Amino acid sequence: MRRERLNEYSRFVADYLFRQWPEWEEFAKAIDYYPDDPELEPGTLVVKIKPPNPGIKERLEIWTYSNKVTVVAFKLFHTHFEWFDDVRDEAEHVLEAIRFLQDIISEEVKITAWRRRGKWIGGSYAKRDEQPDDSFLTERPDEFIQVSWNGTYDLVKKYET
């Protein structure tokens, strides 16, 4: 990837991210347009990593725009790490995102999602020895999916409806 194609914020994040995982740079690209988000800034960094778990078809994605790092975990769950002007250390949110990515890769966390009639209704994550919180769901699920980087904690559970 040619880093000069990245906008200033994306270069800032890329410096930290690729210092941690230099091998990920080959999976990175700068994008200028994304049809699902017309507000996307040109030069946004997108990194898509295939996990070693053969049960996971989607990638682990890292996006940078609007002064935040977005981690999309296998299209089951996503979260944002954002920099706020009143935070003294502008790198703290990037380091927090890196810690979360480390937790996914080391299987300290597992990614969870719920479906109803085959449709995604919510996603979350949980520490490997904890149960995921489903209190935010507004619909009753009929399927629970749990995946981890290497597959150690993979689980699919069907519920009676």
Phi, psi and omega in degrees: 000140177268109184296336179295344176282344181281149172286172187301314181296316180296323176296319179302312180292317181302321179303316179288314184298314184278348169289324179283315182229079181300330181292344179283343184299329179291344179260008184261152172209158174261129178242150182249347183207143175217119187300330180283349182216089181294346179277353183303134182276140175303142180085019177289137178276132174229127178236130179234118185245129176276125178284159179289344181289114181292345179282349180258118181273332183268166182266162166274123186242144174234126180237148176231119170191160181055041180056037175214155174255126178250127176253121177252113184264094170061027182060021176256331185204147172219155178213157182245141173240113192242145175263129177249145183303330183277358177273127186295314184264106184291347178273347186302318181292329177290317178295324176295318177297319178296319177298320178295317176299319177299320178296323177294311184294325179275000182062028170289333175235152175242148182262135185232153177207157179235145178230156172224123183053040177080359182255134178298130177238355177173153179218157181199193172214161178212150172301152188300332181257016180238157175276142179290150178273121178247015185294342181277348183295137178258351177235154177279122181282158171244359178210139177240134180235134177225130179227155174223160188313310181263353180096000183302323186248020180294141182200138170233128182231131177261141177250150173287138179250000000 
